[in-house]
CSV table of C-alpha atoms and ligand atoms in Angstrom, one decimal:
chain,number,residue,atom,x,y,z
A,1,MET,CA,-16.9,-23.9,-4.3
A,2,ILE,CA,-18.2,-26.0,-1.7
A,3,LEU,CA,-20.3,-29.3,-1.9
A,4,LEU,CA,-23.0,-29.4,0.8
A,5,THR,CA,-24.8,-32.4,0.8
A,6,GLY,CA,-28.1,-32.4,2.8
A,7,GLY,CA,-27.6,-28.5,3.2
A,8,ALA,CA,-31.7,-28.1,2.9
A,9,GLY,CA,-31.8,-29.8,6.1
A,10,TYR,CA,-31.8,-28.9,10.3
A,11,ILE,CA,-28.2,-29.0,10.7
A,12,GLY,CA,-27.3,-28.8,7.1
A,13,SER,CA,-28.9,-25.5,6.1
A,14,HIS,CA,-27.2,-24.3,9.5
A,15,ILE,CA,-23.6,-24.9,7.9
A,16,ALA,CA,-24.8,-23.3,4.6
A,17,VAL,CA,-25.3,-19.8,6.6
A,18,GLU,CA,-22.3,-19.9,8.3
A,19,LEU,CA,-19.8,-20.9,5.4
A,20,LEU,CA,-22.5,-18.2,3.3
A,21,ASP,CA,-21.4,-15.8,6.1
A,22,ALA,CA,-17.4,-16.7,6.0
A,23,GLY,CA,-17.8,-15.7,2.5
A,24,TYR,CA,-17.1,-19.4,0.8
A,25,ASP,CA,-19.3,-20.0,-2.6
A,26,VAL,CA,-21.8,-22.8,-1.7
A,27,ILE,CA,-23.7,-25.3,-3.6
A,28,ILE,CA,-26.2,-27.1,-1.7
A,29,ALA,CA,-27.1,-31.4,-2.6
A,30,ASP,CA,-30.3,-32.0,-1.4
A,31,ASN,CA,-33.1,-34.8,-2.3
A,32,PHE,CA,-36.0,-33.0,-0.2
A,33,SER,CA,-36.5,-35.9,1.0
A,34,ASN,CA,-36.9,-34.4,4.7
A,35,ALA,CA,-36.4,-30.9,4.1
A,36,SER,CA,-38.6,-27.8,2.4
A,37,ALA,CA,-37.8,-25.7,-0.3
A,38,ASP,CA,-38.6,-22.9,1.6
A,39,VAL,CA,-35.1,-23.6,3.7
A,40,ILE,CA,-33.8,-21.9,0.8
A,41,LYS,CA,-35.4,-18.6,0.7
A,42,SER,CA,-34.5,-18.8,4.6
A,43,ILE,CA,-30.9,-18.9,4.2
A,44,GLU,CA,-31.1,-16.2,1.7
A,45,THR,CA,-32.9,-13.9,3.7
A,46,ILE,CA,-30.4,-14.5,6.5
A,47,THR,CA,-27.8,-14.1,4.5
A,48,GLY,CA,-28.6,-12.2,1.7
A,49,THR,CA,-26.8,-14.4,-0.5
A,50,THR,CA,-28.2,-17.2,-3.1
A,51,PRO,CA,-26.8,-20.3,-3.0
A,52,ALA,CA,-26.8,-22.4,-5.9
A,53,ILE,CA,-29.1,-26.0,-5.6
A,54,CYS,CA,-28.8,-29.0,-6.8
A,55,GLN,CA,-31.4,-31.3,-6.3
A,56,ILE,CA,-30.0,-34.5,-6.4
A,57,ASP,CA,-29.9,-38.2,-5.7
A,58,LEU,CA,-26.5,-38.8,-4.2
A,59,THR,CA,-26.7,-42.8,-4.2
A,60,ASP,CA,-27.2,-42.3,-8.3
A,61,LYS,CA,-23.5,-42.6,-9.0
A,62,SER,CA,-24.1,-41.5,-12.7
A,63,GLU,CA,-25.8,-38.1,-11.0
A,64,VAL,CA,-23.2,-37.0,-9.1
A,65,GLU,CA,-20.6,-37.6,-11.4
A,66,ARG,CA,-23.0,-35.6,-13.9
A,67,MET,CA,-22.9,-32.7,-10.7
A,68,PHE,CA,-19.1,-32.9,-10.4
A,69,GLN,CA,-18.5,-32.2,-14.3
A,70,GLU,CA,-20.5,-29.2,-14.4
A,71,ILE,CA,-19.3,-27.7,-11.3
A,72,LYS,CA,-15.4,-26.8,-10.3
A,73,ILE,CA,-15.7,-28.3,-6.4
A,74,ASP,CA,-13.1,-27.4,-4.3
A,75,ALA,CA,-14.4,-29.6,-1.1
A,76,VAL,CA,-17.1,-31.4,0.0
A,77,ILE,CA,-19.0,-31.5,3.8
A,78,HIS,CA,-21.4,-34.5,3.5
A,79,LEU,CA,-24.5,-34.1,5.7
A,80,ALA,CA,-27.2,-36.2,3.5
A,81,GLY,CA,-28.4,-39.3,5.5
A,82,TYR,CA,-31.0,-41.1,7.2
A,83,LYS,CA,-30.7,-40.5,10.9
A,84,ALA,CA,-33.9,-41.4,12.6
A,85,VAL,CA,-32.0,-44.2,15.3
A,86,GLY,CA,-35.8,-46.1,15.8
A,87,GLU,CA,-36.7,-46.4,12.0
A,88,SER,CA,-32.9,-47.6,11.2
A,89,VAL,CA,-33.8,-51.0,13.1
A,90,ARG,CA,-37.0,-51.2,11.3
A,91,GLU,CA,-35.5,-50.5,8.1
A,92,PRO,CA,-32.1,-51.2,8.2
A,93,LEU,CA,-31.4,-52.0,4.2
A,94,LYS,CA,-32.8,-48.5,3.5
A,95,TYR,CA,-30.3,-47.0,6.0
A,96,TYR,CA,-27.1,-49.2,4.9
A,97,ARG,CA,-28.2,-48.5,0.8
A,98,ASN,CA,-28.6,-45.0,1.0
A,99,ASN,CA,-25.9,-43.7,3.4
A,100,LEU,CA,-23.5,-45.8,2.2
A,101,ASP,CA,-24.2,-45.0,-1.3
A,102,SER,CA,-24.2,-42.2,-1.8
A,103,THR,CA,-20.4,-41.7,0.3
A,104,LEU,CA,-19.5,-44.2,-1.9
A,105,SER,CA,-20.4,-42.0,-4.9
A,106,LEU,CA,-19.2,-39.0,-3.1
A,107,LEU,CA,-15.9,-40.8,-2.9
A,108,GLU,CA,-15.4,-41.9,-6.6
A,109,ALA,CA,-16.4,-38.7,-8.1
A,110,MET,CA,-14.3,-36.8,-5.8
A,111,GLU,CA,-11.2,-39.2,-6.7
A,112,LYS,CA,-11.8,-39.0,-10.3
A,113,HIS,CA,-12.0,-35.2,-10.1
A,114,GLY,CA,-8.9,-34.7,-7.8
A,115,VAL,CA,-10.9,-33.2,-5.0
A,116,THR,CA,-9.2,-33.8,-1.5
A,117,GLN,CA,-11.0,-32.2,1.3
A,118,PHE,CA,-13.6,-34.0,2.6
A,119,VAL,CA,-15.6,-33.2,6.0
A,120,TYR,CA,-17.8,-35.7,7.1
A,121,SER,CA,-20.9,-35.8,9.9
A,122,SER,CA,-20.6,-38.4,12.1
A,123,SER,CA,-22.2,-39.1,16.0
A,124,ALA,CA,-21.4,-39.8,19.1
A,125,THR,CA,-22.9,-42.9,18.2
A,126,VAL,CA,-19.8,-44.7,17.3
A,127,TYR,CA,-17.8,-45.2,20.5
A,128,GLY,CA,-21.1,-47.5,21.5
A,129,ASP,CA,-21.3,-47.7,25.4
A,130,PRO,CA,-17.6,-47.6,26.5
A,131,GLY,CA,-18.1,-47.8,30.0
A,132,ILE,CA,-17.0,-44.3,31.2
A,133,VAL,CA,-18.8,-40.7,30.8
A,134,GLU,CA,-16.2,-38.8,29.1
A,135,TYR,CA,-15.9,-39.4,25.4
A,136,THR,CA,-12.2,-39.1,24.2
A,137,GLU,CA,-11.6,-39.4,20.2
A,138,SER,CA,-9.0,-42.4,21.5
A,139,LEU,CA,-12.1,-44.3,22.5
A,140,GLN,CA,-12.0,-47.6,19.9
A,141,PHE,CA,-15.5,-47.7,17.9
A,142,GLY,CA,-17.7,-49.4,20.5
A,143,ALA,CA,-20.5,-51.9,19.7
A,144,ALA,CA,-23.0,-50.3,17.4
A,145,SER,CA,-26.1,-49.3,19.4
A,146,SER,CA,-28.5,-49.2,15.5
A,147,PRO,CA,-28.3,-49.6,11.9
A,148,TYR,CA,-27.9,-45.7,11.8
A,149,GLY,CA,-24.8,-45.9,13.9
A,150,SER,CA,-23.3,-48.8,12.4
A,151,THR,CA,-23.4,-46.8,8.9
A,152,LYS,CA,-21.8,-43.6,10.6
A,153,GLU,CA,-18.7,-46.2,11.8
A,154,MET,CA,-18.9,-47.8,7.9
A,155,CYS,CA,-18.5,-44.5,6.4
A,156,GLU,CA,-15.9,-43.6,9.1
A,157,ARG,CA,-14.0,-46.7,8.0
A,158,ILE,CA,-14.5,-46.2,4.5
A,159,ILE,CA,-12.9,-42.4,4.4
A,160,THR,CA,-10.2,-43.8,6.3
A,161,ASP,CA,-9.1,-46.4,4.0
A,162,VAL,CA,-9.5,-44.2,0.9
A,163,ALA,CA,-7.5,-41.8,2.3
A,164,ALA,CA,-4.7,-44.0,3.4
A,165,ALA,CA,-4.3,-44.9,-0.7
A,166,SER,CA,-4.6,-41.1,-1.4
A,167,GLU,CA,-4.5,-37.3,-1.4
A,168,LEU,CA,-7.7,-37.5,0.8
A,169,SER,CA,-7.5,-34.9,3.8
A,170,ALA,CA,-11.0,-35.8,6.1
A,171,VAL,CA,-12.0,-34.5,8.9
A,172,PHE,CA,-14.7,-36.8,11.1
A,173,LEU,CA,-17.2,-34.5,13.0
A,174,ARG,CA,-18.3,-36.4,15.8
A,175,TYR,CA,-22.0,-34.6,17.2
A,176,PHE,CA,-23.3,-35.1,20.5
A,177,ASN,CA,-26.6,-33.7,20.8
A,178,PRO,CA,-27.5,-30.4,18.6
A,179,VAL,CA,-30.0,-28.3,19.8
A,180,GLY,CA,-31.5,-24.7,19.1
A,181,ALA,CA,-31.9,-22.8,16.0
A,182,HIS,CA,-30.4,-19.8,14.0
A,183,LYS,CA,-31.6,-16.7,16.3
A,184,SER,CA,-33.8,-15.1,13.7
A,185,GLY,CA,-36.0,-17.8,14.0
A,186,LEU,CA,-36.2,-18.7,10.4
A,187,ILE,CA,-34.4,-22.2,9.8
A,188,GLY,CA,-34.7,-24.6,12.9
A,189,ASP,CA,-35.3,-28.1,13.3
A,190,ASP,CA,-38.8,-28.9,12.2
A,191,PRO,CA,-38.9,-32.7,11.7
A,192,ASP,CA,-42.5,-34.1,10.0
A,193,GLY,CA,-45.0,-36.5,12.3
A,194,ILE,CA,-43.6,-37.6,15.7
A,195,PRO,CA,-40.1,-36.1,16.8
A,196,ASN,CA,-37.1,-38.2,17.6
A,197,ASN,CA,-35.3,-36.3,19.7
A,198,LEU,CA,-36.0,-34.7,22.9
A,199,MET,CA,-36.3,-30.6,21.8
A,200,PRO,CA,-38.9,-30.8,19.1
A,201,PHE,CA,-40.9,-33.3,21.8
A,202,ILE,CA,-40.2,-30.1,24.2
A,203,THR,CA,-41.4,-27.8,22.0
A,204,GLN,CA,-44.2,-29.7,20.4
A,205,ALA,CA,-45.3,-30.4,23.6
A,206,THR,CA,-45.4,-26.5,25.0
A,207,THR,CA,-47.4,-25.6,21.5
A,208,GLY,CA,-49.9,-28.2,22.2
A,209,LYS,CA,-49.1,-30.1,19.0
A,210,LEU,CA,-48.3,-33.1,21.3
A,211,PRO,CA,-50.1,-33.7,24.0
A,212,GLU,CA,-47.4,-34.2,26.6
A,213,LEU,CA,-43.6,-35.2,26.5
A,214,THR,CA,-42.5,-38.4,28.3
A,215,VAL,CA,-39.2,-38.6,30.6
A,216,PHE,CA,-37.8,-41.5,29.3
A,217,GLY,CA,-36.9,-42.9,32.8
A,218,ASP,CA,-36.1,-41.4,35.9
A,219,ASP,CA,-34.6,-43.8,38.1
A,220,TYR,CA,-31.0,-43.5,36.2
A,221,PRO,CA,-27.9,-43.0,38.7
A,222,THR,CA,-27.7,-39.6,37.7
A,223,ARG,CA,-27.8,-36.6,40.1
A,224,ASP,CA,-31.7,-36.2,39.4
A,225,GLY,CA,-32.4,-39.9,37.9
A,226,SER,CA,-32.7,-38.5,34.5
A,227,CYS,CA,-30.2,-39.1,31.5
A,228,ILE,CA,-27.7,-36.7,30.9
A,229,ARG,CA,-26.2,-35.7,27.4
A,230,ASP,CA,-24.1,-33.5,26.1
A,231,TYR,CA,-26.8,-30.5,24.2
A,232,LEU,CA,-25.0,-28.3,21.5
A,233,HIS,CA,-26.2,-24.9,20.0
A,234,VAL,CA,-26.4,-26.1,16.3
A,235,VAL,CA,-25.0,-22.9,15.2
A,236,ASP,CA,-21.8,-23.3,17.2
A,237,LEU,CA,-22.0,-27.1,15.8
A,238,ALA,CA,-22.3,-25.1,12.0
A,239,LYS,CA,-19.6,-23.0,13.2
A,240,GLY,CA,-17.4,-26.6,13.5
A,241,HIS,CA,-17.6,-27.4,10.1
A,242,VAL,CA,-16.3,-24.3,8.6
A,243,SER,CA,-12.9,-25.2,11.5
A,244,ALA,CA,-13.3,-28.1,10.1
A,245,LEU,CA,-12.9,-27.5,6.4
A,246,LYS,CA,-10.1,-24.8,7.1
A,247,TYR,CA,-8.3,-27.5,8.8
A,248,CYS,CA,-8.5,-30.2,6.1
A,249,MET,CA,-7.2,-27.4,3.5
A,250,ASP,CA,-4.3,-27.2,5.6
A,251,HIS,CA,-3.2,-31.1,6.8
A,252,LYS,CA,-3.4,-34.5,5.2
A,253,GLY,CA,-5.1,-37.4,6.4
A,254,VAL,CA,-7.9,-38.7,8.8
A,255,GLU,CA,-9.0,-37.0,12.1
A,256,ALA,CA,-11.9,-37.9,14.0
A,257,ILE,CA,-13.1,-34.7,16.4
A,258,ASN,CA,-16.1,-34.4,19.0
A,259,LEU,CA,-18.3,-31.7,18.4
A,260,GLY,CA,-19.8,-30.8,21.7
A,261,SER,CA,-19.8,-28.3,24.8
A,262,GLY,CA,-17.9,-31.3,27.2
A,263,ARG,CA,-21.4,-30.5,29.6
A,264,GLY,CA,-23.6,-32.6,30.9
A,265,THR,CA,-27.4,-31.5,31.3
A,266,SER,CA,-30.0,-33.9,32.4
A,267,VAL,CA,-33.6,-34.1,31.1
A,268,LEU,CA,-34.9,-32.7,33.9
A,269,GLU,CA,-32.4,-30.0,33.9
A,270,LEU,CA,-33.0,-29.2,30.1
A,271,ILE,CA,-37.1,-28.7,30.6
A,272,GLU,CA,-36.2,-26.3,33.8
A,273,ALA,CA,-34.0,-23.9,31.6
A,274,PHE,CA,-36.5,-24.2,29.1
A,275,GLU,CA,-39.6,-23.1,31.2
A,276,ARG,CA,-37.5,-20.4,33.0
A,277,VAL,CA,-36.0,-19.0,30.3
A,278,ASN,CA,-39.4,-19.1,28.0
A,279,GLY,CA,-41.8,-18.1,30.8
A,280,VAL,CA,-43.7,-21.2,29.8
A,281,LYS,CA,-44.8,-24.5,31.6
A,282,VAL,CA,-43.3,-28.3,29.4
A,283,PRO,CA,-46.5,-30.6,30.0
A,284,TYR,CA,-44.4,-33.8,30.8
A,285,LYS,CA,-44.7,-36.9,32.5
A,286,ILE,CA,-42.3,-39.8,33.7
A,287,GLY,CA,-42.2,-42.6,31.7
A,288,PRO,CA,-40.5,-46.2,31.4
A,289,ARG,CA,-36.8,-46.1,30.3
A,290,ARG,CA,-36.2,-46.2,26.5
A,291,ALA,CA,-34.4,-49.4,25.3
A,292,GLY,CA,-30.9,-48.4,24.4
A,293,ASP,CA,-30.4,-45.2,26.0
A,294,LEU,CA,-27.8,-44.8,28.4
A,295,ALA,CA,-27.4,-43.0,31.6
A,296,GLU,CA,-24.8,-40.3,31.2
A,297,TYR,CA,-22.2,-39.2,28.2
A,298,TYR,CA,-20.4,-36.0,27.1
A,299,ALA,CA,-17.7,-35.1,25.2
A,300,SER,CA,-14.3,-34.4,25.6
A,301,PRO,CA,-13.9,-31.3,23.7
A,302,ALA,CA,-10.1,-30.6,24.0
A,303,LYS,CA,-9.3,-32.0,20.7
A,304,ALA,CA,-11.6,-29.7,18.9
A,305,GLU,CA,-10.0,-26.5,20.5
A,306,LYS,CA,-6.8,-28.0,20.3
A,307,LEU,CA,-6.3,-29.1,16.4
A,308,MET,CA,-9.2,-26.7,15.3
A,309,GLY,CA,-9.3,-23.6,17.6
A,310,TRP,CA,-13.3,-24.5,18.1
A,311,LYS,CA,-15.3,-24.6,21.2
A,312,ALA,CA,-18.9,-24.2,21.6
A,313,GLU,CA,-19.9,-20.5,23.1
A,314,LEU,CA,-23.6,-21.0,23.3
A,315,THR,CA,-25.3,-21.5,26.6
A,316,ILE,CA,-28.1,-24.2,27.4
A,317,ASP,CA,-30.2,-21.1,28.1
A,318,GLY,CA,-29.4,-19.7,24.6
A,319,MET,CA,-30.4,-22.9,23.0
A,320,CYS,CA,-33.8,-23.1,25.1
A,321,ARG,CA,-34.7,-19.4,23.7
A,322,ASP,CA,-33.7,-19.7,20.5
A,323,ALA,CA,-35.3,-23.4,19.9
A,324,TRP,CA,-38.7,-21.5,21.4
A,325,ASN,CA,-38.3,-18.8,19.1
A,326,PHE,CA,-38.2,-21.3,16.1
A,327,ALA,CA,-41.3,-23.1,17.1
A,328,MET,CA,-43.1,-19.6,17.9
A,329,LYS,CA,-42.5,-18.6,14.3
A,330,ALA,CA,-42.6,-21.8,12.5
A,331,HIS,CA,-46.3,-22.7,13.7
B,1,WQD,C1,-32.0,-37.2,24.1
B,1,WQD,C2,-32.3,-37.8,25.7
B,1,WQD,C3,-33.9,-39.5,26.2
B,1,WQD,C4,-37.0,-38.1,23.8
B,1,WQD,C5,-29.6,-39.5,19.6
B,1,WQD,C6,-28.9,-40.8,18.7
B,1,WQD,C7,-27.9,-40.2,18.4
B,1,WQD,C8,-27.4,-38.4,17.6
B,1,WQD,C9,-29.0,-37.8,18.2
B,1,WQD,C10,-28.8,-38.0,15.6
B,1,WQD,C11,-32.3,-38.9,26.2
B,1,WQD,C12,-34.1,-38.3,26.5
B,1,WQD,C13,-35.9,-38.1,24.4
B,1,WQD,C14,-38.5,-37.8,24.6
B,1,WQD,C15,-36.8,-37.8,26.6
B,1,WQD,N1,-28.4,-38.8,16.6
B,1,WQD,N2,-36.0,-38.2,26.1
B,1,WQD,N3,-38.0,-37.9,25.9
B,1,WQD,O1,-30.8,-40.4,22.4
B,1,WQD,O2,-29.1,-39.0,23.2
B,1,WQD,O3,-28.9,-39.4,20.9
B,1,WQD,O4,-30.3,-38.7,19.0
B,1,WQD,O5,-29.2,-38.2,14.4
B,1,WQD,O6,-27.2,-41.3,17.3
B,1,WQD,O7,-29.0,-41.7,19.2
B,1,WQD,O8,-31.0,-37.9,21.7
B,1,WQD,O9,-32.9,-36.5,21.7
B,1,WQD,O10,-33.5,-38.6,21.2
B,1,WQD,O11,-32.5,-37.8,23.7
B,1,WQD,O12,-37.1,-38.2,27.9
B,1,WQD,O13,-39.8,-37.3,24.1
B,1,WQD,O14,-34.1,-36.7,25.9
B,1,WQD,O15,-34.0,-40.6,27.0
B,1,WQD,O16,-31.9,-39.3,27.7
B,1,WQD,P1,-29.9,-39.4,22.1
B,1,WQD,P2,-32.3,-37.9,22.0
């Protein structure tokens, strides 16, 4: 049985689908604070399988211990956590308490119950600003750009120390910019309130839910002046977790692995692709730069391919088509 924390969320639900399709038994642990119970129905519709569900507060050590006593867990994929960069700057304690406590509770229960395989949802944000555009895993941690980013780095450090003192085998998956949705249009990124990330801003500006998109700066030293990121289809990202789980099963120790495509796409290029693929106009204006944004970065995806045989397969056009298909079905 694979314990998938945060499995009702945007990325977690896509991982649940890939795990179930690959024949794994899955239990989703989620407190549903930022996810809807309908997502579970959608996972069932897509896969024809019903995952086990545990509604739980993972920061509560005794609840986590009870879950491990009741269910025989073989491996853990840990995504549950707060993830809004801006909010983490305003409410740092909320982020440190939640993101660290949940990871500690899980590691303690895993140690007690002899569970030795751990896939951790990390982020390219741990690189900080290394002064180059292609990020390889051999780069050191950079100065954290937000409390959210600090929690990712701290959890990687905690897991590394635990692994050094035990039989734990762990993979840190450092995500670049996941976008898109399952091709069924049944699951996708549907944030409450004002979105935090670019693609939901694009879809909501296009449906009219938001008046328009603001492009944060067109005076960067890039090919068209807008920022460049490594966008990755969420289904490719989800498949990367299945590969990481298999890798953990056969290897000891810890590895940090980038999940990105290795390609950079600018904000204006993404908007152009979205308009072309979907035959729509994205209402947008150019605004000032957003504090803290780097001009350009993308993943070196070589290690993921070498160690896990994983590489991103889906294109920017596919990401735009699937994101819009989901937005049209959801609203
Ligand atoms: C992408 C690009 C913006 C909104 C963040 C976190 C990272 C990771 C993913 C997740 C940037 C531009 C955005 C808008 C815009 N964390 N943009 N107008 O900042 O690359 O990464 O999310 O949980 O840790 O830092 O992603 O989607 O916010 O922005 O022009 O309204 O889109 O400037 O270039 P980012 P993003």
